[in-house]
Amino acid sequence: MTLEEILMKAHYPESEEEALTSHKVLERIAAIISVSHLRSASKLPEISRATIQCQSWDHLIKSIPFGLTEEQEAGIEHLVNAFSKPYTSTTLINGDVGMGKSIIYQVAVVAAYKAGARVAILLPNERLALQAYEELVTMWPNVPVLLVGKKTQKDLTNENILVGTTALLFREIGHLDICVVDEQHRFSVEQRKFLANDKTHLIELSATPIPRTQAMLSYGSVNVIKLTKRHCVQDINTYIVNREAAKEMVKHVKELVNSGSRLLIVCPRKEQKLDSEDDMYPMPSVQEVAVKWEKLFPGKVRIMHSDTPDAEAKKSLDDIKEGRASVMVSTTVLEVGLTINGLRALIIVHAERFGVAQLHQLRGRLSRHGGYGVCYLYVPLPIKENTMSRLSAVAATNDGLKLSELDMKLRGFGDLSSKGAKQHGSADSIIYNKEVSIDLLQEMIELLPE
């Protein structure tokens, strides 16, 4: 049967059975096309470029204030070897929150700079950019690093190592040899490609890769540096709590705070906002929640959100870190990167409003130096069964890669073509409004030869 005949039977079937059969054939053809896109997108580009011949990097690790694991050292060697090849590379550094992904690219890009390379490091917010900048200049003070902010000059073509947020996207950067994207899931495909052209080595970091990348990890041949070992042992417990169990939750976190631990409470909104969806059940804001907890811990509560002035945000964080305050109420601005010593309790208010990756990243703020930690997914209102299944999956595992696979199955894997921009959702299919299922994709991968 020809494709034309299949299409005719799909659009003008003579029976219900003929319609179902023809549609199943088209679904398999759509899956075959997705497999082709997946494999072509996973291949190293056949574009030549000048090699970056890094010298030995052993001397660089002497400046690091902690020991590296064998996996981290192997990851550095992997990147340095990739730079030395006469074609561009794309590498994902994958490891759970707190496993030390950043130090791998930091050593590698400093080694590359010493071999003449230009580098840009893209981070999701100013606080993380400042942290990354300070880490680099503290460990290697003789290496020229520029922190790019709102007031930085437009022309950066003569700078060697650039660290910044999306402010980098609005500057004249010039050609980059290496582009690092930290917290990959916070940026669009277009944003990442703006800095990394077809002659730029791309390094991406994530504990929970976006569904498109997870599909390429699971079914393709993306270069990946996988970290599995922590520097310390953590005991993080996650619970789903409804309104009836809220008193017990508050009692437990009060005990932790009174014993010297820090508490982070994350709210879905910085301020009250009524809309058609929430008129009956408005979401609690940072300000409202902070007022309630101030009654329990007078003078010990601080707040933070996207509109908090930098000086005030820094003071709030310093107060928490240095013990002048014990409770931080915030939005997801603290989702990634920042470390708060002694943070052992986390309450995520209306956890159903957050995605799998967000929940896992927030939980990753707990007990960064090891030990006990507790995360409460507070759900005060009834939620749908599929939403409860998503939260239950987050509560059941602390493994970011397993959660990424779940996220991919829940949201779809997006456009797998090499020029694809969709990071999740259904892949572009030959069948209108019909996504390619994960199971069918897996079946076609197993059937089709490389």
Coordinates of C-alpha atoms in Angstrom, one line a residue:
M1 CA 0.0 0.0 0.0
T2 CA 1.4 3.4 -1.0
L3 CA 1.4 6.5 1.2
E4 CA -1.1 8.1 -1.0
E5 CA -3.5 5.1 -0.5
I6 CA -3.0 5.3 3.3
L7 CA -3.8 9.0 3.3
M8 CA -6.9 8.4 1.2
K9 CA -8.1 5.6 3.6
A10 CA -7.4 7.9 6.6
H11 CA -9.5 10.7 5.2
Y12 CA -12.2 8.7 3.4
P13 CA -12.4 5.3 5.1
E14 CA -15.0 2.8 4.0
S15 CA -15.3 1.4 7.5
E16 CA -14.3 2.2 11.1
E17 CA -11.7 -0.6 11.0
E18 CA -10.1 0.9 7.9
A19 CA -10.0 4.3 9.5
L20 CA -8.3 3.0 12.7
T21 CA -5.8 0.9 10.7
S22 CA -4.7 3.8 8.4
H23 CA -4.3 6.1 11.4
K24 CA -2.1 3.6 13.2
V25 CA 0.1 3.4 10.1
L26 CA 0.4 7.2 10.0
E27 CA 1.2 7.3 13.7
R28 CA 4.1 4.9 13.1
I29 CA 5.3 7.0 10.1
A30 CA 5.2 10.1 12.4
A31 CA 7.3 8.2 15.0
I32 CA 9.8 7.2 12.3
I33 CA 10.2 10.8 11.3
S34 CA 10.7 11.8 15.0
V35 CA 13.4 9.1 15.4
S36 CA 15.1 10.5 12.3
H37 CA 15.0 14.0 13.8
L38 CA 16.3 12.7 17.1
R39 CA 19.3 11.0 15.6
S40 CA 20.2 13.8 13.3
A41 CA 19.9 16.3 16.1
S42 CA 22.1 14.2 18.3
K43 CA 25.0 13.9 15.8
L44 CA 28.0 16.1 16.2
P45 CA 27.9 18.8 13.6
E46 CA 30.2 18.4 10.6
I47 CA 31.5 21.9 10.9
S48 CA 35.2 22.4 11.2
R49 CA 36.7 25.0 13.6
A50 CA 40.0 25.8 15.1
T51 CA 41.0 23.5 18.0
I52 CA 41.6 24.7 21.5
Q53 CA 44.7 23.0 22.8
C54 CA 44.5 23.3 26.6
Q55 CA 47.7 22.7 28.5
S56 CA 47.6 20.5 31.6
W57 CA 44.9 21.7 34.0
D58 CA 46.3 20.0 37.1
H59 CA 47.7 23.2 38.5
L60 CA 44.3 24.9 38.3
I61 CA 42.7 22.6 40.8
K62 CA 45.2 23.6 43.5
S63 CA 43.2 26.8 43.8
I64 CA 39.9 25.0 44.5
P65 CA 39.1 25.0 48.3
F66 CA 37.7 21.5 48.2
G67 CA 38.7 18.1 46.8
L68 CA 37.3 16.9 43.4
T69 CA 35.6 13.5 43.0
E70 CA 36.8 11.2 40.3
E71 CA 33.7 11.9 38.3
Q72 CA 34.4 15.7 38.4
E73 CA 38.0 15.2 37.2
A74 CA 36.8 12.9 34.4
G75 CA 34.2 15.6 33.4
I76 CA 36.9 18.2 33.2
E77 CA 39.0 15.9 31.0
H78 CA 36.0 15.2 28.8
L79 CA 35.5 18.9 28.1
V80 CA 39.2 19.6 27.5
N81 CA 39.3 16.7 25.0
A82 CA 36.2 18.0 23.3
F83 CA 37.8 21.5 22.9
S84 CA 40.8 19.9 21.2
K85 CA 38.7 18.4 18.4
P86 CA 38.4 20.2 15.0
Y87 CA 34.6 20.4 15.3
T88 CA 32.1 21.9 17.7
S89 CA 30.6 19.9 20.6
T90 CA 27.5 20.0 22.7
T91 CA 27.8 18.6 26.2
L92 CA 25.3 18.3 29.0
I93 CA 26.7 18.2 32.6
N94 CA 23.9 16.3 34.4
G95 CA 23.9 15.7 38.1
D96 CA 21.5 16.3 40.9
V97 CA 21.3 19.5 42.9
G98 CA 24.4 20.1 45.0
M99 CA 26.6 17.5 43.2
G100 CA 29.2 20.1 42.0
K101 CA 28.4 20.6 38.3
S102 CA 29.8 24.1 38.1
I103 CA 33.4 23.4 39.1
I104 CA 33.7 21.1 36.0
Y105 CA 33.0 23.9 33.5
Q106 CA 34.9 26.5 35.6
V107 CA 38.2 24.6 35.5
A108 CA 37.7 23.7 31.8
V109 CA 36.9 27.2 30.6
V110 CA 39.8 28.7 32.6
A111 CA 42.1 26.2 30.9
A112 CA 40.6 27.1 27.5
Y113 CA 41.1 30.8 28.2
K114 CA 44.7 30.2 28.8
A115 CA 44.8 28.5 25.4
G116 CA 43.3 31.7 23.8
A117 CA 39.6 30.9 23.9
R118 CA 36.7 33.4 24.5
V119 CA 34.0 32.3 26.8
A120 CA 30.5 33.4 27.9
I121 CA 28.7 32.0 30.9
L122 CA 24.9 32.5 31.0
L123 CA 23.0 32.3 34.3
P124 CA 19.3 32.7 35.1
N125 CA 19.5 35.6 37.6
E126 CA 21.8 38.4 38.8
R127 CA 22.5 36.7 42.2
L128 CA 23.7 33.5 40.6
A129 CA 25.8 35.5 38.1
L130 CA 27.5 37.4 40.9
Q131 CA 28.1 34.1 42.7
A132 CA 29.7 32.5 39.7
Y133 CA 31.8 35.6 39.1
E134 CA 33.0 35.7 42.7
E135 CA 33.9 32.0 42.6
L136 CA 36.0 32.4 39.4
V137 CA 37.9 35.5 40.6
T138 CA 38.4 34.1 44.1
M139 CA 39.9 30.8 42.8
W140 CA 41.9 32.3 39.9
P141 CA 42.4 36.1 40.6
N142 CA 44.7 36.5 37.7
V143 CA 42.1 35.4 35.1
P144 CA 40.2 38.4 33.6
V145 CA 36.5 37.9 34.2
L146 CA 33.8 40.5 33.4
L147 CA 30.5 40.5 35.2
V148 CA 27.9 41.8 32.7
G149 CA 25.0 43.7 34.1
K150 CA 22.4 46.3 33.0
K151 CA 25.0 49.1 33.0
T152 CA 27.8 47.3 31.3
Q153 CA 29.1 48.8 28.0
K154 CA 27.6 47.4 24.8
D155 CA 30.8 46.4 23.1
L156 CA 32.3 43.3 24.7
T157 CA 34.2 41.9 21.8
N158 CA 37.5 42.4 23.4
E159 CA 36.6 40.7 26.7
N160 CA 37.8 37.1 27.4
I161 CA 35.5 35.6 29.9
L162 CA 31.9 37.0 30.3
V163 CA 29.6 36.1 33.1
G164 CA 26.0 37.4 33.1
T165 CA 22.3 36.9 32.8
T166 CA 20.2 37.6 29.7
A167 CA 21.9 41.0 29.7
L168 CA 24.5 39.1 27.5
L169 CA 21.9 38.8 24.8
F170 CA 21.7 42.6 24.4
R171 CA 25.5 43.2 24.0
E172 CA 27.9 43.0 21.1
I173 CA 29.6 39.8 22.1
G174 CA 31.6 38.8 18.9
H175 CA 32.6 35.3 18.2
L176 CA 32.6 32.9 21.2
D177 CA 34.7 29.7 21.4
I178 CA 32.7 28.4 24.3
C179 CA 29.2 29.1 25.7
V180 CA 28.1 27.8 29.1
V181 CA 24.4 27.8 30.0
D182 CA 23.8 27.1 33.7
E183 CA 20.4 25.9 34.7
Q184 CA 19.4 24.9 31.1
H185 CA 15.7 24.7 31.8
R186 CA 15.5 28.4 32.5
F187 CA 16.4 29.5 29.0
S188 CA 14.7 29.0 25.6
V189 CA 16.3 27.3 22.6
E190 CA 16.5 30.7 20.9
Q191 CA 18.3 32.3 23.8
R192 CA 20.9 29.6 23.9
K193 CA 21.5 29.6 20.2
F194 CA 22.0 33.4 20.2
L195 CA 25.3 33.0 22.0
A196 CA 26.3 29.6 20.7
N197 CA 26.6 29.6 16.9
D198 CA 27.6 26.6 14.8
K199 CA 31.3 27.1 15.7
T200 CA 30.9 27.5 19.4
H201 CA 31.3 24.7 21.9
L202 CA 28.1 24.6 24.0
I203 CA 28.1 23.3 27.6
E204 CA 24.7 23.1 29.4
L205 CA 24.1 22.3 33.1
S206 CA 21.0 20.9 34.6
A207 CA 19.7 18.6 37.4
T208 CA 16.4 18.3 35.6
P209 CA 17.0 18.6 31.8
I210 CA 14.2 20.0 29.7
P211 CA 12.0 17.3 28.1
R212 CA 13.5 17.8 24.6
T213 CA 17.0 17.2 26.0
Q214 CA 15.8 14.4 28.2
A215 CA 14.5 12.6 25.0
M216 CA 17.8 13.1 23.4
L217 CA 19.5 11.7 26.5
S218 CA 17.2 8.7 26.7
Y219 CA 17.0 7.9 23.0
G220 CA 19.8 9.7 21.3
S221 CA 23.5 10.2 21.6
V222 CA 24.0 13.5 23.3
N223 CA 27.4 13.9 25.0
V224 CA 26.7 13.8 28.7
I225 CA 28.9 14.1 31.8
K226 CA 26.9 12.3 34.5
L227 CA 27.5 13.0 38.2
T228 CA 26.2 10.3 40.6
K229 CA 28.2 10.9 43.8
R230 CA 27.7 13.6 46.4
H231 CA 30.4 15.2 48.6
C232 CA 28.1 14.6 51.6
V233 CA 25.3 12.4 52.7
Q234 CA 21.8 13.9 52.7
D235 CA 18.6 12.7 54.3
I236 CA 15.8 14.7 52.6
N237 CA 12.2 13.7 53.2
T238 CA 9.3 15.0 51.2
Y239 CA 5.6 15.0 52.3
I240 CA 2.4 16.1 50.6
V241 CA 0.3 18.0 53.2
N242 CA -3.3 19.1 53.0
R243 CA -5.1 21.7 55.1
E244 CA -6.1 19.2 57.7
A245 CA -2.5 18.2 58.4
A246 CA -1.1 21.8 58.3
K247 CA -1.0 22.1 62.1
E248 CA 1.4 19.2 62.4
M249 CA 3.5 20.6 59.7
V250 CA 3.8 24.0 61.4
K251 CA 4.5 22.3 64.7
H252 CA 7.4 20.3 63.2
V253 CA 9.0 23.3 61.4
K254 CA 8.7 25.4 64.6
E255 CA 10.7 22.8 66.5
L256 CA 13.4 22.8 63.7
V257 CA 13.6 26.6 63.7
N258 CA 13.7 26.8 67.5
S259 CA 16.6 24.3 67.5
G260 CA 18.6 26.6 65.1
S261 CA 17.6 25.5 61.6
R262 CA 16.4 27.9 58.9
L263 CA 13.0 27.7 57.2
L264 CA 12.2 28.7 53.6
I265 CA 8.6 29.2 52.5
V266 CA 7.9 29.6 48.8
C267 CA 4.7 31.2 47.6
P268 CA 3.3 31.2 44.0
R269 CA 2.9 35.0 44.0
K270 CA 4.7 38.0 45.3
E271 CA 1.4 40.0 45.8
Q272 CA -2.3 39.3 45.8
K273 CA -3.9 39.0 42.4
L274 CA -7.4 38.1 41.5
D275 CA -8.2 36.6 38.2
S276 CA -10.9 34.5 36.6
E277 CA -9.3 31.3 37.7
D278 CA -8.6 32.4 41.3
D279 CA -11.5 34.6 42.2
M280 CA -12.9 31.9 44.6
Y281 CA -9.6 30.7 45.9
P282 CA -7.0 33.5 45.7
M283 CA -3.4 32.4 46.0
P284 CA -1.6 33.6 49.2
S285 CA 1.2 36.1 48.5
V286 CA 4.6 36.5 49.9
Q287 CA 3.5 39.5 52.0
E288 CA 0.5 37.8 53.4
V289 CA 2.4 34.6 54.4
A290 CA 5.2 36.7 55.9
V291 CA 2.7 38.5 58.2
K292 CA 1.4 35.2 59.6
W293 CA 4.9 33.8 60.2
E294 CA 6.0 37.0 61.8
K295 CA 3.5 36.3 64.6
L296 CA 5.3 33.0 65.3
F297 CA 8.8 34.4 65.0
P298 CA 8.8 38.1 65.7
G299 CA 11.6 39.9 64.0
K300 CA 13.0 36.7 62.5
V301 CA 11.1 36.7 59.1
R302 CA 12.5 38.1 55.9
I303 CA 11.0 38.3 52.4
M304 CA 12.3 38.2 48.8
H305 CA 10.8 38.3 45.4
S306 CA 11.6 39.6 41.9
D307 CA 10.9 43.2 42.8
T308 CA 13.0 43.2 46.0
P309 CA 15.8 45.8 45.5
D310 CA 19.3 44.2 45.3
A311 CA 20.5 45.9 48.5
E312 CA 17.5 44.7 50.5
A313 CA 17.7 41.2 49.0
K314 CA 21.3 40.9 50.0
K315 CA 20.6 42.1 53.5
S316 CA 17.8 39.6 53.9
L317 CA 20.0 36.8 52.7
D318 CA 22.8 37.9 55.0
D319 CA 20.4 38.0 57.9
I320 CA 19.3 34.5 57.3
K321 CA 22.8 33.2 56.7
E322 CA 24.3 34.9 59.8
G323 CA 21.4 34.0 62.2
R324 CA 19.7 37.4 62.6
A325 CA 16.7 35.9 60.9
S326 CA 15.4 32.3 60.7
V327 CA 12.5 32.3 58.2
M328 CA 12.7 33.4 54.5
V329 CA 9.4 33.9 52.6
S330 CA 9.9 34.2 48.9
T331 CA 8.8 33.4 45.4
T332 CA 10.9 31.1 43.2
V333 CA 13.7 33.6 43.0
L334 CA 15.6 31.2 45.3
E335 CA 14.9 28.2 43.0
V336 CA 18.4 27.7 41.8
G337 CA 22.0 27.9 42.9
L338 CA 22.1 29.9 46.2
T339 CA 23.2 28.1 49.3
I340 CA 21.8 29.0 52.8
N341 CA 23.7 27.2 55.5
G342 CA 21.4 25.5 58.1
L343 CA 18.4 25.5 55.8
R344 CA 16.6 22.2 56.8
A345 CA 12.9 23.0 56.3
L346 CA 11.0 24.0 53.2
I347 CA 7.3 24.6 52.7
I348 CA 6.1 25.1 49.1
V349 CA 2.6 26.7 49.3
H350 CA 0.2 25.5 46.7
A351 CA 2.7 23.1 45.4
E352 CA 0.3 22.1 42.6
R353 CA 1.1 25.4 40.9
F354 CA 4.8 24.4 40.3
G355 CA 6.3 22.1 37.7
V356 CA 8.4 19.0 38.5
A357 CA 11.7 20.7 37.7
Q358 CA 10.8 23.7 39.9
L359 CA 9.8 21.6 42.9
H360 CA 13.0 19.6 42.6
Q361 CA 15.2 22.7 42.3
L362 CA 13.6 24.3 45.3
R363 CA 14.0 21.1 47.3
G364 CA 17.7 21.2 46.3
R365 CA 18.2 24.3 48.6
L366 CA 17.9 22.0 51.6
S367 CA 20.8 20.7 53.6
R368 CA 23.4 21.5 51.0
H369 CA 26.2 20.4 53.3
G370 CA 24.5 17.2 54.3
G371 CA 22.2 15.9 57.0
Y372 CA 18.5 16.0 57.6
G373 CA 16.0 18.1 55.7
V374 CA 12.3 18.1 55.2
C375 CA 10.2 19.4 52.3
Y376 CA 6.5 20.0 52.6
L377 CA 4.4 20.2 49.5
Y378 CA 1.4 22.1 50.9
V379 CA -1.8 21.6 49.0
P380 CA -4.7 23.3 50.9
L381 CA -7.3 22.7 48.2
P382 CA -8.5 19.6 46.4
I383 CA -6.5 18.9 43.2
K384 CA -6.9 16.7 40.2
E385 CA -5.8 13.0 40.3
N386 CA -3.1 13.6 37.6
T387 CA -1.7 16.5 39.6
M388 CA -1.6 14.4 42.8
S389 CA 0.3 11.7 40.8
R390 CA 2.9 14.3 39.8
L391 CA 3.4 15.5 43.3
S392 CA 3.5 11.9 44.6
A393 CA 6.3 11.2 42.1
V394 CA 8.3 14.2 43.4
A395 CA 7.8 13.0 47.0
A396 CA 8.8 9.5 46.1
T397 CA 12.3 10.2 44.7
N398 CA 15.2 12.7 45.1
D399 CA 16.6 11.6 41.8
G400 CA 16.5 14.5 39.3
L401 CA 17.1 12.3 36.2
K402 CA 14.1 10.1 37.1
L403 CA 12.0 13.2 37.6
S404 CA 13.2 14.5 34.2
E405 CA 12.0 11.3 32.6
L406 CA 8.6 11.8 34.3
D407 CA 8.5 15.4 33.1
M408 CA 9.1 14.3 29.6
K409 CA 6.3 11.7 29.7
L410 CA 3.9 14.3 31.3
R411 CA 4.7 17.2 29.0
G412 CA 5.9 15.5 25.8
F413 CA 9.4 15.9 24.3
G414 CA 8.9 18.9 22.0
D415 CA 10.4 19.3 18.5
L416 CA 13.3 16.9 18.1
S417 CA 14.6 18.3 14.8
S418 CA 18.0 20.0 14.8
K419 CA 16.3 23.4 14.3
G420 CA 13.5 22.7 16.8
A421 CA 12.6 25.4 19.2
K422 CA 9.9 23.6 21.2
Q423 CA 11.3 22.3 24.5
H424 CA 8.3 20.3 25.5
G425 CA 4.8 19.4 24.3
S426 CA 4.0 17.3 21.3
A427 CA 6.5 16.9 18.5
D428 CA 5.6 18.4 15.2
S429 CA 3.8 15.5 13.6
I430 CA 2.5 14.7 10.1
I431 CA -0.9 14.1 11.8
Y432 CA -2.6 17.3 12.8
N433 CA -3.1 17.8 16.6
K434 CA -1.8 14.2 17.3
E435 CA 1.4 13.9 19.3
V436 CA 3.9 11.1 19.0
S437 CA 3.7 8.9 22.1
I438 CA 6.8 8.1 24.1
D439 CA 6.0 4.4 23.9
L440 CA 5.7 4.4 20.1
L441 CA 9.0 6.4 19.8
Q442 CA 10.8 3.8 21.9
E443 CA 9.3 1.0 19.8
M444 CA 10.5 2.6 16.6
I445 CA 14.0 3.3 18.0
E446 CA 14.3 -0.4 18.8
L447 CA 13.1 -1.5 15.4
L448 CA 15.1 0.9 13.2
P449 CA 18.8 0.4 12.7
E450 CA 21.2 3.3 13.3

